[in-house]
Short mmCIF file of C-alpha atoms and ligand atoms in Angstrom, two decimals:
data_model
loop_
_atom_site.label_atom_id
_atom_site.label_comp_id
_atom_site.label_asym_id
_atom_site.label_seq_id
_atom_site.Cartn_x
_atom_site.Cartn_y
_atom_site.Cartn_z
CA MET Y 139 3.82 70.06 172.98
CA THR Y 140 2.85 67.12 175.15
CA ILE Y 141 0.42 67.61 178.04
CA SER Y 142 1.22 66.18 181.46
CA GLN Y 143 -1.36 65.18 184.05
CA ASP Y 144 -0.87 68.37 186.09
CA ASP Y 145 -2.11 70.39 183.12
CA TRP Y 146 -5.12 68.29 182.04
CA ASP Y 147 -7.58 70.75 183.59
CA GLU Y 148 -6.34 73.50 181.31
CA PHE Y 149 -7.35 71.74 178.08
CA GLY Y 150 -10.52 70.57 176.39
CA PHE Y 151 -11.45 67.00 175.47
CA ASP Y 152 -10.39 67.30 171.82
CA THR Y 153 -6.94 68.58 172.72
CA LEU Y 154 -6.41 65.86 175.35
CA ALA Y 155 -7.58 63.21 172.86
CA VAL Y 156 -4.69 63.96 170.53
CA ARG Y 157 -1.95 65.09 172.92
CA ALA Y 158 -2.41 63.85 176.49
CA GLY Y 159 0.16 61.40 177.78
CA GLN Y 160 2.53 61.44 174.85
CA VAL Y 161 5.99 60.08 175.57
CA ARG Y 162 8.77 61.80 173.58
CA THR Y 163 12.15 60.32 172.83
CA SER Y 164 15.25 62.30 171.84
CA GLU Y 165 14.44 61.51 168.17
CA GLY Y 166 11.79 64.26 168.13
CA GLU Y 167 9.07 62.08 166.61
CA GLN Y 168 5.70 63.74 165.92
CA SER Y 169 3.63 60.54 166.21
CA GLU Y 170 3.70 58.33 169.28
CA PRO Y 171 6.47 55.69 169.27
CA ILE Y 172 5.88 51.97 169.87
CA PHE Y 173 8.16 50.25 172.39
CA PRO Y 174 8.06 46.53 171.60
CA THR Y 175 10.41 45.37 174.32
CA SER Y 176 9.87 42.79 177.03
CA SER Y 177 12.39 44.25 179.49
CA PHE Y 178 14.33 47.46 180.13
CA THR Y 179 18.03 47.94 180.93
CA TYR Y 180 19.85 49.99 183.58
CA ASN Y 181 22.99 52.12 183.61
CA SER Y 182 24.39 50.31 186.62
CA ALA Y 183 23.78 47.61 189.20
CA ALA Y 184 22.82 50.35 191.66
CA GLN Y 185 20.18 51.69 189.28
CA ALA Y 186 18.77 48.18 188.77
CA ALA Y 187 18.55 47.77 192.54
CA ALA Y 188 16.84 51.16 192.89
CA ARG Y 189 14.26 50.32 190.20
CA PHE Y 190 13.47 46.95 191.76
CA GLY Y 191 13.41 48.48 195.22
CA GLY Y 192 10.97 51.14 194.07
CA THR Y 193 13.15 54.06 195.15
CA GLU Y 194 13.64 55.13 191.52
CA PRO Y 195 10.64 55.28 189.20
CA GLY Y 196 11.02 53.73 185.75
CA ASN Y 197 10.38 50.71 183.60
CA ILE Y 198 11.49 47.21 184.54
CA TYR Y 199 9.47 44.74 182.52
CA SER Y 200 6.50 45.12 180.13
CA ARG Y 201 4.21 43.02 182.31
CA PHE Y 202 4.57 45.90 184.80
CA THR Y 203 4.84 49.01 182.65
CA ASN Y 204 5.56 49.89 179.03
CA PRO Y 205 5.85 53.44 177.63
CA THR Y 206 3.36 52.90 174.77
CA VAL Y 207 0.85 51.32 177.13
CA ARG Y 208 1.41 54.20 179.56
CA THR Y 209 0.68 56.72 176.81
CA PHE Y 210 -2.65 55.01 176.14
CA GLU Y 211 -3.43 54.81 179.86
CA GLU Y 212 -2.71 58.48 180.48
CA ARG Y 213 -4.71 59.58 177.45
CA LEU Y 214 -7.78 57.53 178.41
CA ALA Y 215 -7.54 58.66 182.05
CA ALA Y 216 -7.49 62.28 180.83
CA LEU Y 217 -10.57 61.71 178.66
CA GLU Y 218 -12.54 59.94 181.40
CA GLY Y 219 -11.48 62.55 183.98
CA GLY Y 220 -9.89 59.89 186.21
CA GLU Y 221 -6.63 59.95 188.14
CA GLN Y 222 -5.31 56.70 186.77
CA CYS Y 223 -5.96 54.07 184.12
CA VAL Y 224 -4.84 50.45 184.00
CA ALA Y 225 -4.80 48.90 180.51
CA THR Y 226 -5.58 45.21 180.05
CA SER Y 227 -5.40 42.57 177.31
CA SER Y 228 -9.19 42.60 176.70
CA GLY Y 229 -12.42 43.99 178.09
CA MET Y 230 -12.97 40.79 180.04
CA ALA Y 231 -9.49 41.11 181.54
CA ALA Y 232 -10.50 44.62 182.68
CA ILE Y 233 -13.54 43.21 184.51
CA LEU Y 234 -11.42 40.36 185.89
CA ALA Y 235 -8.71 42.72 187.15
CA THR Y 236 -11.30 45.04 188.74
CA CYS Y 237 -12.94 42.18 190.63
CA MET Y 238 -9.70 40.42 191.56
CA GLY Y 239 -8.16 43.66 192.74
CA LEU Y 240 -11.11 44.90 194.77
CA LEU Y 241 -13.00 41.81 196.02
CA LYS Y 242 -12.28 38.98 198.42
CA ALA Y 243 -14.05 35.77 199.46
CA GLY Y 244 -17.29 36.57 201.26
CA ASP Y 245 -17.92 39.80 199.32
CA HIS Y 246 -21.13 40.32 197.39
CA VAL Y 247 -21.71 42.03 194.03
CA VAL Y 248 -24.94 43.52 192.69
CA CYS Y 249 -24.90 43.49 188.91
CA SER Y 250 -27.30 44.65 186.23
CA ARG Y 251 -28.95 41.73 184.45
CA ALA Y 252 -28.35 43.54 181.16
CA VAL Y 253 -24.55 43.20 181.04
CA PHE Y 254 -22.29 41.54 178.50
CA GLY Y 255 -23.03 37.78 178.69
CA THR Y 256 -19.45 36.76 179.50
CA THR Y 257 -19.46 39.13 182.49
CA VAL Y 258 -22.21 36.96 183.99
CA VAL Y 259 -20.22 33.78 183.24
CA LEU Y 260 -17.11 35.28 184.86
CA LEU Y 261 -18.95 36.36 188.00
CA ASP Y 262 -21.06 33.20 188.45
CA ASN Y 263 -18.76 30.40 187.28
CA PHE Y 264 -15.42 31.76 188.45
CA PHE Y 265 -15.89 34.36 191.21
CA GLY Y 266 -18.69 32.14 192.55
CA LYS Y 267 -16.13 29.34 192.97
CA PHE Y 268 -14.02 31.57 195.21
CA GLY Y 269 -16.84 32.72 197.47
CA VAL Y 270 -17.93 35.96 195.79
CA GLU Y 271 -21.68 35.90 195.24
CA THR Y 272 -23.54 38.03 192.69
CA THR Y 273 -27.18 39.15 192.66
CA TYR Y 274 -28.67 40.35 189.37
CA VAL Y 275 -31.19 43.15 189.14
CA SER Y 276 -33.02 44.94 186.38
CA LEU Y 277 -30.94 47.92 185.19
CA THR Y 278 -33.57 50.60 185.78
CA ASP Y 279 -35.30 49.10 188.85
CA TYR Y 280 -33.79 51.44 191.45
CA ALA Y 281 -35.77 49.91 194.35
CA GLY Y 282 -34.45 46.52 193.18
CA TRP Y 283 -30.84 47.76 193.39
CA GLU Y 284 -31.41 49.04 196.91
CA LYS Y 285 -33.13 45.83 198.02
CA ALA Y 286 -30.33 43.66 196.63
CA ILE Y 287 -27.58 45.41 198.62
CA ARG Y 288 -26.42 43.44 201.68
CA PRO Y 289 -24.01 44.35 204.48
CA ASN Y 290 -21.23 42.50 202.59
CA THR Y 291 -21.97 44.12 199.20
CA LYS Y 292 -18.81 45.72 197.89
CA LEU Y 293 -19.50 46.52 194.25
CA LEU Y 294 -22.38 47.61 192.01
CA LEU Y 295 -21.70 46.87 188.33
CA LEU Y 296 -23.64 48.00 185.28
CA GLU Y 297 -23.52 49.02 181.63
CA THR Y 298 -25.41 52.05 180.42
CA PRO Y 299 -26.69 52.15 177.76
CA SER Y 300 -27.16 48.39 177.87
CA ASN Y 301 -26.78 46.06 174.95
CA PRO Y 302 -28.86 45.17 172.92
CA LEU Y 303 -31.92 47.04 174.27
CA VAL Y 304 -30.05 50.32 174.98
CA GLU Y 305 -31.73 50.90 178.32
CA VAL Y 306 -30.27 53.87 180.22
CA ALA Y 307 -29.55 53.91 183.96
CA ASP Y 308 -29.31 57.06 186.09
CA ILE Y 309 -25.61 57.04 187.09
CA PRO Y 310 -25.77 59.85 189.73
CA ARG Y 311 -28.73 58.12 191.40
CA LEU Y 312 -26.97 54.74 191.58
CA ALA Y 313 -23.70 56.37 192.69
CA GLU Y 314 -25.54 58.03 195.56
CA LEU Y 315 -27.12 54.72 196.54
CA ALA Y 316 -23.78 52.88 196.33
CA HIS Y 317 -22.00 55.44 198.47
CA ALA Y 318 -24.79 55.60 201.07
CA LYS Y 319 -24.34 51.83 201.48
CA GLY Y 320 -20.55 51.89 201.48
CA CYS Y 321 -20.22 50.26 198.03
CA LEU Y 322 -18.31 51.15 194.89
CA LEU Y 323 -20.08 51.83 191.59
CA ALA Y 324 -18.39 50.48 188.45
CA VAL Y 325 -19.74 51.46 185.02
CA ASP Y 326 -18.81 49.59 181.84
CA ASN Y 327 -18.67 52.60 179.49
CA CYS Y 328 -18.10 50.56 176.35
CA LEU Y 329 -21.15 51.71 174.39
CA SER Y 330 -20.82 55.45 175.04
CA THR Y 331 -17.06 55.92 175.48
CA PRO Y 332 -15.84 59.11 177.21
CA ALA Y 333 -16.71 61.00 174.03
CA LEU Y 334 -20.41 60.71 174.92
CA GLN Y 335 -20.47 59.98 178.66
CA GLN Y 336 -18.03 60.38 181.55
CA PRO Y 337 -19.32 58.21 184.42
CA LEU Y 338 -16.63 59.35 186.92
CA LYS Y 339 -17.88 62.92 186.57
CA LEU Y 340 -21.41 61.62 187.29
CA GLY Y 341 -20.31 60.00 190.54
CA ALA Y 342 -19.16 56.50 189.55
CA ASP Y 343 -15.95 55.21 191.18
CA ILE Y 344 -14.68 53.00 188.37
CA VAL Y 345 -15.02 53.00 184.59
CA ILE Y 346 -14.42 49.79 182.68
CA HIS Y 347 -13.80 49.53 178.94
CA SER Y 348 -13.58 46.98 176.23
CA ALA Y 349 -11.23 48.99 173.99
CA THR Y 350 -11.96 46.32 171.37
CA LYS Y 351 -15.14 48.19 170.50
CA TYR Y 352 -15.29 51.94 169.81
CA ILE Y 353 -11.88 52.92 171.20
CA ASP Y 354 -10.24 50.95 168.41
CA GLY Y 355 -13.37 51.47 166.38
CA GLN Y 356 -12.01 49.63 163.39
CA GLY Y 357 -12.23 46.00 164.48
CA ARG Y 358 -8.49 45.33 164.64
CA ALA Y 359 -7.41 44.52 168.19
CA LEU Y 360 -8.51 43.27 171.60
CA GLY Y 361 -7.93 45.38 174.68
CA GLY Y 362 -9.50 46.81 177.80
CA ALA Y 363 -9.01 49.38 180.53
CA VAL Y 364 -10.06 50.34 184.04
CA VAL Y 365 -10.08 53.98 185.21
CA GLY Y 366 -10.50 55.38 188.72
CA ASN Y 367 -8.68 57.04 191.59
CA ARG Y 368 -5.08 56.15 192.50
CA GLU Y 369 -5.99 54.11 195.54
CA LEU Y 370 -8.44 51.83 193.70
CA MET Y 371 -6.26 51.53 190.61
CA ALA Y 372 -3.26 50.53 192.73
CA GLN Y 373 -5.25 47.44 193.78
CA VAL Y 374 -6.32 46.67 190.21
CA TYR Y 375 -2.75 47.16 188.97
CA ALA Y 376 -1.35 44.91 191.70
CA PHE Y 377 -3.42 42.03 190.32
CA LEU Y 378 -2.46 42.75 186.73
CA ARG Y 379 1.25 42.92 187.49
CA SER Y 380 1.12 39.52 189.21
CA ALA Y 381 -1.34 37.75 186.91
CA GLY Y 382 -0.23 39.19 183.57
CA PRO Y 383 -3.27 40.02 181.35
CA THR Y 384 -1.57 43.26 180.30
CA MET Y 385 -2.02 45.15 177.04
CA SER Y 386 0.61 44.68 174.35
CA PRO Y 387 2.45 47.83 173.15
CA PHE Y 388 1.24 47.20 169.58
CA ASN Y 389 -2.38 47.16 170.69
CA ALA Y 390 -1.84 50.17 172.96
CA TRP Y 391 -0.58 52.11 169.94
CA ILE Y 392 -3.70 51.18 167.91
CA PHE Y 393 -5.96 52.26 170.78
CA LEU Y 394 -4.20 55.54 171.51
CA LYS Y 395 -4.45 56.49 167.85
CA GLY Y 396 -8.12 55.42 168.05
CA LEU Y 397 -8.67 57.88 170.88
CA GLU Y 398 -7.56 60.73 168.60
CA THR Y 399 -10.59 60.28 166.34
CA LEU Y 400 -12.98 58.86 168.95
CA LYS Y 401 -15.19 61.92 169.31
CA LEU Y 402 -15.51 62.47 165.58
CA ARG Y 403 -16.39 58.83 165.08
CA MET Y 404 -18.87 58.69 167.98
CA ARG Y 405 -20.64 61.77 166.62
CA ALA Y 406 -20.85 60.20 163.17
CA HIS Y 407 -22.04 56.85 164.60
CA SER Y 408 -24.68 58.74 166.63
CA ASP Y 409 -25.85 60.79 163.63
CA ASN Y 410 -26.19 57.70 161.43
CA ALA Y 411 -27.91 55.73 164.20
CA LEU Y 412 -30.47 58.47 164.93
CA GLU Y 413 -31.26 58.81 161.24
CA LEU Y 414 -31.60 55.03 160.86
CA ALA Y 415 -33.70 54.60 164.03
CA THR Y 416 -36.07 57.40 162.94
CA TRP Y 417 -36.46 55.75 159.54
CA LEU Y 418 -36.95 52.26 161.03
CA GLU Y 419 -39.80 53.57 163.21
CA GLN Y 420 -41.69 54.46 160.04
CA GLN Y 421 -41.24 51.12 158.28
CA PRO Y 422 -44.12 48.64 158.07
CA GLY Y 423 -43.51 45.30 159.77
CA ILE Y 424 -41.45 46.85 162.58
CA LYS Y 425 -43.11 46.52 165.96
CA ARG Y 426 -40.69 48.61 167.98
CA VAL Y 427 -37.38 50.45 167.66
CA PHE Y 428 -34.97 50.75 170.60
CA TYR Y 429 -32.72 53.81 170.50
CA PRO Y 430 -32.24 56.34 173.33
CA GLY Y 431 -32.22 59.21 170.84
CA LEU Y 432 -35.86 58.56 169.91
CA ALA Y 433 -38.56 60.46 171.82
CA SER Y 434 -40.38 57.09 172.09
CA HIS Y 435 -37.56 55.63 174.22
CA PRO Y 436 -38.60 55.48 177.91
CA ASP Y 437 -35.20 56.84 179.04
CA HIS Y 438 -34.87 59.50 176.32
CA ALA Y 439 -34.87 62.47 178.72
CA LEU Y 440 -32.32 60.84 181.04
CA ALA Y 441 -30.08 59.89 178.10
CA ALA Y 442 -30.26 63.45 176.78
CA LYS Y 443 -29.14 64.77 180.17
CA GLN Y 444 -26.47 62.19 180.94
CA GLN Y 445 -24.95 61.65 177.49
CA SER Y 446 -23.71 64.12 174.90
CA GLY Y 447 -24.81 61.76 172.10
CA PHE Y 448 -26.90 58.60 171.86
CA GLY Y 449 -24.34 56.21 170.36
CA GLY Y 450 -24.33 53.75 167.51
CA ILE Y 451 -26.44 50.83 168.74
CA VAL Y 452 -29.99 50.45 167.41
CA ALA Y 453 -32.27 47.46 167.98
CA PHE Y 454 -35.69 46.71 166.52
CA GLU Y 455 -38.32 44.06 166.80
CA VAL Y 456 -40.14 42.31 163.97
CA ALA Y 457 -42.79 39.55 164.16
CA GLY Y 458 -40.50 36.62 164.89
CA LYS Y 459 -37.32 34.71 164.15
CA ASP Y 460 -38.15 34.01 160.48
CA GLU Y 461 -38.70 37.70 159.75
CA ALA Y 462 -35.54 38.66 161.69
CA TRP Y 463 -33.38 36.11 159.88
CA ARG Y 464 -34.86 37.16 156.51
CA ILE Y 465 -33.82 40.77 157.12
CA ILE Y 466 -30.33 39.68 158.21
CA ASP Y 467 -29.89 37.33 155.25
CA ALA Y 468 -31.03 39.97 152.74
CA THR Y 469 -28.22 42.39 153.67
CA ARG Y 470 -25.37 42.90 151.21
CA ILE Y 471 -23.08 45.39 152.94
CA ILE Y 472 -23.87 45.08 156.66
CA SER Y 473 -21.65 42.40 158.25
CA ILE Y 474 -23.41 39.51 159.98
CA THR Y 475 -21.44 39.39 163.23
CA ALA Y 476 -22.09 39.94 166.91
CA ASN Y 477 -19.22 42.42 167.27
CA LEU Y 478 -19.99 46.11 167.66
CA GLY Y 479 -18.31 49.48 167.59
CA ASP Y 480 -16.76 49.15 164.14
CA THR Y 481 -16.71 51.63 161.26
CA LYS Y 482 -18.47 48.81 159.37
CA SER Y 483 -22.12 48.27 160.33
CA THR Y 484 -22.91 44.89 161.86
CA ILE Y 485 -26.19 43.04 162.34
CA THR Y 486 -27.05 40.23 164.74
CA HIS Y 487 -29.97 38.15 166.03
CA PRO Y 488 -29.39 38.16 169.81
CA ALA Y 489 -31.88 35.34 170.60
CA THR Y 490 -29.82 32.78 168.64
CA THR Y 491 -26.30 34.22 169.10
CA THR Y 492 -25.18 36.38 172.02
CA HIS Y 493 -28.18 35.37 174.14
CA GLY Y 494 -28.62 31.88 172.70
CA ARG Y 495 -27.55 30.20 175.94
CA LEU Y 496 -30.42 31.74 177.94
CA THR Y 497 -33.59 29.76 178.67
CA ALA Y 498 -36.88 30.99 177.21
CA GLU Y 499 -37.77 32.46 180.59
CA GLN Y 500 -34.43 34.26 180.97
CA LYS Y 501 -34.82 35.67 177.45
CA ALA Y 502 -38.30 36.93 178.27
CA ASP Y 503 -36.98 38.52 181.48
CA ALA Y 504 -34.18 40.21 179.57
CA GLY Y 505 -36.53 41.40 176.80
CA ILE Y 506 -34.74 39.36 174.13
CA SER Y 507 -37.59 38.35 171.83
CA ASP Y 508 -37.23 36.06 168.81
CA GLY Y 509 -37.98 39.03 166.56
CA LEU Y 510 -35.23 41.26 167.96
CA VAL Y 511 -32.48 42.44 165.61
CA ARG Y 512 -29.50 44.53 166.75
CA ILE Y 513 -27.47 46.80 164.53
CA SER Y 514 -24.18 48.44 165.36
CA VAL Y 515 -24.47 51.37 163.00
CA GLY Y 516 -21.22 52.06 161.20
CA LEU Y 517 -19.90 54.98 159.20
CA GLU Y 518 -21.19 53.99 155.75
CA ASP Y 519 -23.64 56.31 153.97
CA VAL Y 520 -26.81 55.99 156.00
CA GLU Y 521 -28.89 55.75 152.81
CA ASP Y 522 -26.95 52.62 151.87
CA ILE Y 523 -27.59 51.10 155.31
CA LYS Y 524 -31.31 51.84 154.95
CA ALA Y 525 -31.39 50.28 151.49
CA ASP Y 526 -29.62 47.19 152.84
CA LEU Y 527 -32.37 46.73 155.45
CA ALA Y 528 -35.24 47.77 153.19
CA ARG Y 529 -34.55 44.75 150.96
CA GLY Y 530 -35.38 42.26 153.73
CA LEU Y 531 -38.16 44.39 155.21
CA SER Y 532 -40.05 44.53 151.92
CA GLN Y 533 -39.93 40.76 151.25
C1 PLP N 110 -17.26 43.27 174.30
C2 PLP N 110 -17.61 43.73 175.64
C3 PLP N 110 -16.90 43.30 176.77
C4 PLP N 110 -15.76 42.32 176.67
O1 PLP N 110 -14.69 42.86 175.98
P1 PLP N 110 -13.58 41.99 175.20
O2 PLP N 110 -12.65 43.01 174.71
O3 PLP N 110 -14.31 41.23 174.14
O4 PLP N 110 -12.99 41.06 176.20
C5 PLP N 110 -17.26 43.81 177.99
N1 PLP N 110 -18.29 44.67 178.12
C6 PLP N 110 -19.01 45.09 177.06
C7 PLP N 110 -20.12 46.06 177.25
C8 PLP N 110 -18.70 44.63 175.78
O5 PLP N 110 -19.42 45.04 174.73
#
């Protein structure tokens, strides 16, 4: 059977992941169909008028709605525990649509300093041009968040865990602060996915995703999504419908099939990452390992409470850039790329790639040292991943 939104409460996460939101045609297909069509047709001129007039629900044009995209949206909304989801062409388009839908000139945003680099570029270089100002604060400096909020602050934006240092922020605490000040809290849930953390259930108003990462999980397609209540999502959708960075039906199909195995994959990523992080902590030449699953992580207790797994991102620090590059260059199976959330493990040197644009002072502020290496732990045999790193570590 397919499960409609009225019945979501009756079913568990695993059931919703494989069945929520499925559209069925009269062909009786078992797997979800793809609808690669730009427009939709009507039985009569009167029906066309009713669709355009909004008196009859239904598809008009794939920039507005598409059945495959809707299946993905409903399934992700069910998994995040949100009323509605709006799918977008990329993770950045999800952040763009959220801000365009909910902000206006003169509004102010408070954003964690430890967010995806392009998010900062979007807020400063583009929203800044249109009179939306952003203040950046340290993710776990709760007094700093409170101090940064002004009368015109509309939105608090963060990622937890952050990337690459996997710091963990207390979502209920920041949600309470946001609501006391009349602001919305948006959480980019890219690193945890709903399989490990459901920010809406912890008090956040909006969840943002780059589906490009773990939701696909296999490095094939770009996409994004925003989830929240109907009223907020109507504003986000209104922007998307007019501006057009919508998700293609092909990509929606990839992502909705990705959701079916998301929990299994996130558990396996988390298991491999914990095993690798524990091993890395014991290796000579490693100054520090960053992983919320380790007891040595400052936010370990919070992560254990807030998340049902610690995720696949592990970072560690060696003496300097030469040592970091040597470890990266000695790998044989781990891919050298800044992407994350793939079945294939990836390794990157943030100081000279993702964070290369920052000044030395900004890097120091963000904790991005020259010896920092980040791994997105994939689903290979963990012993093979260890061996791949041991080669460079022992040189
Ligand atoms: C990759 C990423 C984005 C941007 O997503 P795209 O799909 O690349 O546009 C946003 N937030 C986080 C946390 C990301 O990792």
